[in-house]
Amino acid sequence: DTEVTQTPKHLVMGMTNKKSLKCEQHMGHRAMYWYKQKAKKPPELMFVYSYEKLSINESVPSRFSPECPNSSLLNLHLHALQPEDSALYLCASSQGGGGFDEQFFGPGTRLTVL
Amino acid sequence: QKEVEQNSGPLSVPEGAIASLNCTYSDRVSQSFFWYRQYSGKSPELIMSIYSNGDKEDGRFTAQLNKASQYVSLLIRDSQPSDSATYLCAVKIQGAQKLVFGQGTRLTINP
């Protein structure tokens, strides 16, 4: 089962709101990723968790706050976002461990910031 | 120089023909190579992985890797309208956790 799930599918929020994106995988993967994708651009890495620890933060603004409660779950907490943060937010997972490491993406959350 | 380069397209191919997508990369310690298909408004779907020089076939898809020349390609045989999508080439450098993506090639299969 190569499935990563994400909720919600769509999210509209104001600049003063606080919201969270959720991601879950049951493949026993130990690495999980958050990406941001703008139209007609490739996915842009934001964060990597490896064995439930944050291993990469690609200089993401602090209004994005990741959390990995356990090896199957990944959250992205959003606060005081800007309209330019509107994008497709993708979660991915992989075996981890530094090998060949195929990444599998979830369906994404389409975020609109008003 | 971009780390991973793809022809941005759009690439238009008649139905039933072979579609050829190319990707070059700059880092010689690149270890793993992936092709993702992304339909408009959807998330990327992994369709091929290749790690060794040569060809790897999966159904109508063939990935080709040439590490000496630093290129990887994807051939789609008997192209179908349902193959119309953006194809993303991604490269993983040895020891790193990151994937480096190309800009993607938009492919249209004309009936």
mmCIF file of C-alpha atoms in Angstrom:
data_model
loop_
_atom_site.group_PDB
_atom_site.id
_atom_site.type_symbol
_atom_site.label_atom_id
_atom_site.label_comp_id
_atom_site.label_asym_id
_atom_site.label_seq_id
_atom_site.Cartn_x
_atom_site.Cartn_y
_atom_site.Cartn_z
ATOM 1 C CA ASP A 1 0.000 0.000 0.000
ATOM 2 C CA THR A 2 1.801 3.099 -1.256
ATOM 3 C CA GLU A 3 -0.623 5.619 0.158
ATOM 4 C CA VAL A 4 -0.048 8.920 1.863
ATOM 5 C CA THR A 5 -3.184 10.746 2.960
ATOM 6 C CA GLN A 6 -3.592 14.467 3.577
ATOM 7 C CA THR A 7 -6.347 16.542 5.107
ATOM 8 C CA PRO A 8 -7.996 18.819 4.317
ATOM 9 C CA LYS A 9 -8.101 18.725 0.508
ATOM 10 C CA HIS A 10 -8.804 22.444 0.331
ATOM 11 C CA LEU A 11 -8.298 25.213 2.869
ATOM 12 C CA VAL A 12 -9.164 28.895 2.704
ATOM 13 C CA MET A 13 -7.853 31.057 5.516
ATOM 14 C CA GLY A 14 -7.430 34.675 6.408
ATOM 15 C CA MET A 15 -4.108 36.215 7.272
ATOM 16 C CA THR A 16 -4.907 36.216 10.994
ATOM 17 C CA ASN A 17 -6.101 32.617 11.189
ATOM 18 C CA LYS A 18 -4.337 29.602 12.660
ATOM 19 C CA LYS A 19 -4.846 26.310 10.873
ATOM 20 C CA SER A 20 -3.100 22.948 10.525
ATOM 21 C CA LEU A 21 -2.453 20.566 7.670
ATOM 22 C CA LYS A 22 -2.286 16.863 8.433
ATOM 23 C CA CYS A 23 -0.492 13.986 6.744
ATOM 24 C CA GLU A 24 -0.521 10.269 7.513
ATOM 25 C CA GLN A 25 1.253 7.228 6.102
ATOM 26 C CA HIS A 26 1.063 3.563 7.070
ATOM 27 C CA MET A 27 3.927 2.219 4.991
ATOM 28 C CA GLY A 28 6.370 2.034 7.883
ATOM 29 C CA HIS A 29 8.373 4.846 6.349
ATOM 30 C CA ARG A 30 10.745 6.722 8.642
ATOM 31 C CA ALA A 31 11.191 9.912 6.635
ATOM 32 C CA MET A 32 8.441 12.431 5.959
ATOM 33 C CA TYR A 33 8.534 15.631 3.961
ATOM 34 C CA TRP A 34 6.601 18.853 3.426
ATOM 35 C CA TYR A 35 6.752 20.506 0.019
ATOM 36 C CA LYS A 36 5.161 23.653 -1.377
ATOM 37 C CA GLN A 37 4.245 23.788 -5.044
ATOM 38 C CA LYS A 38 3.233 26.856 -7.016
ATOM 39 C CA ALA A 39 1.561 26.627 -10.410
ATOM 40 C CA LYS A 40 3.813 25.440 -13.251
ATOM 41 C CA LYS A 41 6.771 24.973 -10.860
ATOM 42 C CA PRO A 42 8.308 21.828 -9.374
ATOM 43 C CA PRO A 43 7.742 20.970 -5.700
ATOM 44 C CA GLU A 44 9.910 23.027 -3.367
ATOM 45 C CA LEU A 45 11.163 21.269 -0.231
ATOM 46 C CA MET A 46 10.244 22.892 3.084
ATOM 47 C CA PHE A 47 10.987 20.380 5.855
ATOM 48 C CA VAL A 48 12.258 16.836 6.337
ATOM 49 C CA TYR A 49 11.664 14.651 9.369
ATOM 50 C CA SER A 50 13.832 11.592 9.752
ATOM 51 C CA TYR A 51 13.009 9.103 12.516
ATOM 52 C CA GLU A 52 10.645 11.715 13.990
ATOM 53 C CA LYS A 53 13.327 14.365 14.253
ATOM 54 C CA LEU A 54 13.523 17.502 12.135
ATOM 55 C CA SER A 55 16.562 17.018 9.912
ATOM 56 C CA ILE A 56 16.097 19.692 7.244
ATOM 57 C CA ASN A 57 14.489 23.136 7.406
ATOM 58 C CA GLU A 58 14.950 24.906 4.107
ATOM 59 C CA SER A 59 14.947 28.363 5.715
ATOM 60 C CA VAL A 60 11.172 28.367 5.873
ATOM 61 C CA PRO A 61 9.534 31.412 7.562
ATOM 62 C CA SER A 62 8.443 30.797 11.144
ATOM 63 C CA ARG A 63 4.787 31.258 10.220
ATOM 64 C CA PHE A 64 5.073 27.614 9.084
ATOM 65 C CA SER A 65 5.674 25.238 11.992
ATOM 66 C CA PRO A 66 6.081 21.494 11.406
ATOM 67 C CA GLU A 67 5.369 18.776 13.930
ATOM 68 C CA CYS A 68 5.882 15.023 13.840
ATOM 69 C CA PRO A 69 3.841 13.456 16.679
ATOM 70 C CA ASN A 70 4.863 9.905 15.693
ATOM 71 C CA SER A 71 6.384 8.007 12.797
ATOM 72 C CA SER A 72 3.081 7.887 10.886
ATOM 73 C CA LEU A 73 1.893 11.460 11.308
ATOM 74 C CA LEU A 74 3.125 14.825 10.148
ATOM 75 C CA ASN A 75 1.484 18.188 10.756
ATOM 76 C CA LEU A 76 2.116 21.645 9.397
ATOM 77 C CA HIS A 77 0.829 24.458 11.596
ATOM 78 C CA LEU A 78 0.041 27.700 9.824
ATOM 79 C CA HIS A 79 -0.193 31.134 11.423
ATOM 80 C CA ALA A 80 -0.296 34.677 10.056
ATOM 81 C CA LEU A 81 0.202 33.563 6.471
ATOM 82 C CA GLN A 82 0.483 35.906 3.527
ATOM 83 C CA PRO A 83 -1.426 35.730 0.227
ATOM 84 C CA GLU A 84 1.788 34.643 -1.516
ATOM 85 C CA ASP A 85 1.733 31.490 0.639
ATOM 86 C CA SER A 86 -1.236 30.263 -1.391
ATOM 87 C CA ALA A 87 -0.082 27.037 -3.059
ATOM 88 C CA LEU A 88 -0.468 23.269 -3.153
ATOM 89 C CA TYR A 89 1.110 21.791 -0.021
ATOM 90 C CA LEU A 90 2.373 18.269 -0.501
ATOM 91 C CA CYS A 91 3.385 15.684 2.038
ATOM 92 C CA ALA A 92 5.647 12.800 1.040
ATOM 93 C CA SER A 93 7.213 9.831 2.765
ATOM 94 C CA SER A 94 10.092 7.457 2.100
ATOM 95 C CA GLN A 95 11.907 4.566 3.781
ATOM 96 C CA GLY A 96 14.608 6.896 5.021
ATOM 97 C CA GLY A 97 18.067 5.685 5.926
ATOM 98 C CA GLY A 98 19.924 7.385 3.090
ATOM 99 C CA GLY A 99 19.557 4.642 0.496
ATOM 100 C CA PHE A 100 17.818 4.884 -2.845
ATOM 101 C CA ASP A 101 14.748 6.121 -1.043
ATOM 102 C CA GLU A 102 11.721 6.501 -3.278
ATOM 103 C CA GLN A 103 9.437 9.313 -2.154
ATOM 104 C CA PHE A 104 5.675 8.908 -2.409
ATOM 105 C CA PHE A 105 3.448 11.972 -2.399
ATOM 106 C CA GLY A 106 0.053 12.497 -0.859
ATOM 107 C CA PRO A 107 -2.762 14.181 -2.813
ATOM 108 C CA GLY A 108 -1.938 17.596 -1.382
ATOM 109 C CA THR A 109 -3.829 20.410 0.315
ATOM 110 C CA ARG A 110 -4.781 23.359 -1.882
ATOM 111 C CA LEU A 111 -4.310 26.405 0.358
ATOM 112 C CA THR A 112 -5.721 29.835 -0.398
ATOM 113 C CA VAL A 113 -4.774 32.765 1.846
ATOM 114 C CA LEU A 114 -7.068 35.777 1.608
ATOM 115 C CA GLN B 1 24.030 26.098 -13.961
ATOM 116 C CA LYS B 2 20.820 24.422 -12.846
ATOM 117 C CA GLU B 3 21.375 21.136 -11.026
ATOM 118 C CA VAL B 4 18.703 19.230 -12.943
ATOM 119 C CA GLU B 5 17.597 20.392 -16.371
ATOM 120 C CA GLN B 6 14.694 19.269 -18.479
ATOM 121 C CA ASN B 7 13.284 20.515 -21.756
ATOM 122 C CA SER B 8 10.388 22.670 -20.591
ATOM 123 C CA GLY B 9 8.329 21.802 -23.646
ATOM 124 C CA PRO B 10 5.555 21.699 -24.337
ATOM 125 C CA LEU B 11 6.207 18.448 -26.152
ATOM 126 C CA SER B 12 3.485 17.304 -28.511
ATOM 127 C CA VAL B 13 3.388 13.692 -29.726
ATOM 128 C CA PRO B 14 0.768 11.887 -31.831
ATOM 129 C CA GLU B 15 -1.135 9.035 -30.242
ATOM 130 C CA GLY B 16 0.628 5.711 -30.665
ATOM 131 C CA ALA B 17 4.082 7.264 -31.150
ATOM 132 C CA ILE B 18 7.055 7.166 -28.761
ATOM 133 C CA ALA B 19 7.406 10.134 -26.422
ATOM 134 C CA SER B 20 10.984 10.855 -25.339
ATOM 135 C CA LEU B 21 11.684 12.980 -22.274
ATOM 136 C CA ASN B 22 15.209 13.976 -21.332
ATOM 137 C CA CYS B 23 16.913 15.171 -18.181
ATOM 138 C CA THR B 24 20.507 16.146 -17.434
ATOM 139 C CA TYR B 25 22.078 16.635 -14.037
ATOM 140 C CA SER B 26 25.224 18.329 -12.864
ATOM 141 C CA ASP B 27 26.239 16.529 -9.653
ATOM 142 C CA ARG B 28 28.415 13.479 -10.330
ATOM 143 C CA VAL B 29 27.616 11.889 -6.960
ATOM 144 C CA SER B 30 23.942 11.654 -7.840
ATOM 145 C CA GLN B 31 22.744 8.240 -6.785
ATOM 146 C CA SER B 32 19.071 7.740 -7.562
ATOM 147 C CA PHE B 33 16.908 9.016 -10.380
ATOM 148 C CA PHE B 34 13.149 9.269 -10.501
ATOM 149 C CA TRP B 35 10.429 10.189 -12.945
ATOM 150 C CA TYR B 36 7.170 11.570 -11.624
ATOM 151 C CA ARG B 37 4.005 12.180 -13.603
ATOM 152 C CA GLN B 38 1.794 15.067 -12.520
ATOM 153 C CA TYR B 39 -1.649 15.677 -13.934
ATOM 154 C CA SER B 40 -2.975 19.223 -13.767
ATOM 155 C CA GLY B 41 -4.232 19.992 -10.265
ATOM 156 C CA LYS B 42 -2.980 16.664 -8.851
ATOM 157 C CA SER B 43 0.085 15.595 -6.911
ATOM 158 C CA PRO B 44 3.214 13.988 -8.418
ATOM 159 C CA GLU B 45 3.001 10.220 -8.934
ATOM 160 C CA LEU B 46 6.177 8.136 -9.011
ATOM 161 C CA ILE B 47 6.285 6.147 -12.247
ATOM 162 C CA MET B 48 9.924 5.063 -12.586
ATOM 163 C CA SER B 49 13.056 4.772 -10.457
ATOM 164 C CA ILE B 50 16.485 3.921 -11.826
ATOM 165 C CA TYR B 51 19.804 3.534 -10.037
ATOM 166 C CA SER B 52 22.156 1.725 -12.435
ATOM 167 C CA ASN B 53 23.402 2.521 -15.907
ATOM 168 C CA GLY B 54 21.298 1.083 -18.688
ATOM 169 C CA ASP B 55 17.617 0.607 -19.342
ATOM 170 C CA LYS B 56 14.776 -0.257 -17.010
ATOM 171 C CA GLU B 57 11.424 -1.192 -18.480
ATOM 172 C CA ASP B 58 7.998 -1.172 -16.840
ATOM 173 C CA GLY B 59 5.104 -1.706 -19.197
ATOM 174 C CA ARG B 60 5.075 1.090 -21.781
ATOM 175 C CA PHE B 61 7.694 3.054 -19.846
ATOM 176 C CA THR B 62 11.465 2.730 -20.210
ATOM 177 C CA ALA B 63 13.925 4.724 -18.151
ATOM 178 C CA GLN B 64 17.484 5.062 -19.429
ATOM 179 C CA LEU B 65 20.443 6.163 -17.315
ATOM 180 C CA ASN B 66 23.904 7.145 -18.500
ATOM 181 C CA LYS B 67 26.002 8.284 -15.546
ATOM 182 C CA ALA B 68 29.084 9.041 -17.661
ATOM 183 C CA SER B 69 27.083 11.543 -19.717
ATOM 184 C CA GLN B 70 24.950 12.583 -16.736
ATOM 185 C CA TYR B 71 21.591 12.124 -18.347
ATOM 186 C CA VAL B 72 18.467 10.166 -17.668
ATOM 187 C CA SER B 73 15.569 9.770 -20.048
ATOM 188 C CA LEU B 74 12.047 8.405 -20.084
ATOM 189 C CA LEU B 75 10.522 6.764 -23.136
ATOM 190 C CA ILE B 76 6.781 6.215 -23.362
ATOM 191 C CA ARG B 77 5.824 3.722 -26.056
ATOM 192 C CA ASP B 78 2.406 3.608 -27.707
ATOM 193 C CA SER B 79 1.560 7.017 -26.229
ATOM 194 C CA GLN B 80 -2.023 7.489 -25.102
ATOM 195 C CA PRO B 81 -3.992 10.704 -24.509
ATOM 196 C CA SER B 82 -4.019 9.717 -20.814
ATOM 197 C CA ASP B 83 -0.219 10.167 -20.810
ATOM 198 C CA SER B 84 -0.731 13.921 -21.277
ATOM 199 C CA ALA B 85 0.767 15.420 -18.120
ATOM 200 C CA THR B 86 3.824 17.186 -16.767
ATOM 201 C CA TYR B 87 6.770 14.847 -16.200
ATOM 202 C CA LEU B 88 9.194 15.741 -13.436
ATOM 203 C CA CYS B 89 12.742 14.388 -13.319
ATOM 204 C CA ALA B 90 14.174 14.156 -9.796
ATOM 205 C CA VAL B 91 17.662 13.281 -8.627
ATOM 206 C CA LYS B 92 18.856 12.194 -5.204
ATOM 207 C CA ILE B 93 22.467 12.861 -4.285
ATOM 208 C CA GLN B 94 24.297 10.147 -2.387
ATOM 209 C CA GLY B 95 24.028 10.662 1.377
ATOM 210 C CA ALA B 96 21.490 13.459 1.083
ATOM 211 C CA GLN B 97 17.817 13.277 1.943
ATOM 212 C CA LYS B 98 16.714 15.834 -0.628
ATOM 213 C CA LEU B 99 15.346 15.302 -4.094
ATOM 214 C CA VAL B 100 16.390 17.894 -6.648
ATOM 215 C CA PHE B 101 13.666 18.404 -9.236
ATOM 216 C CA GLY B 102 13.887 19.621 -12.791
ATOM 217 C CA GLN B 103 11.403 22.220 -13.962
ATOM 218 C CA GLY B 104 9.223 19.561 -15.609
ATOM 219 C CA THR B 105 8.274 18.822 -19.208
ATOM 220 C CA ARG B 106 4.682 19.263 -20.277
ATOM 221 C CA LEU B 107 3.678 16.440 -22.613
ATOM 222 C CA THR B 108 0.572 16.458 -24.788
ATOM 223 C CA ILE B 109 -0.516 13.350 -26.705
ATOM 224 C CA ASN B 110 -2.670 14.258 -29.674
ATOM 225 C CA PRO B 111 -5.406 11.776 -30.676
#
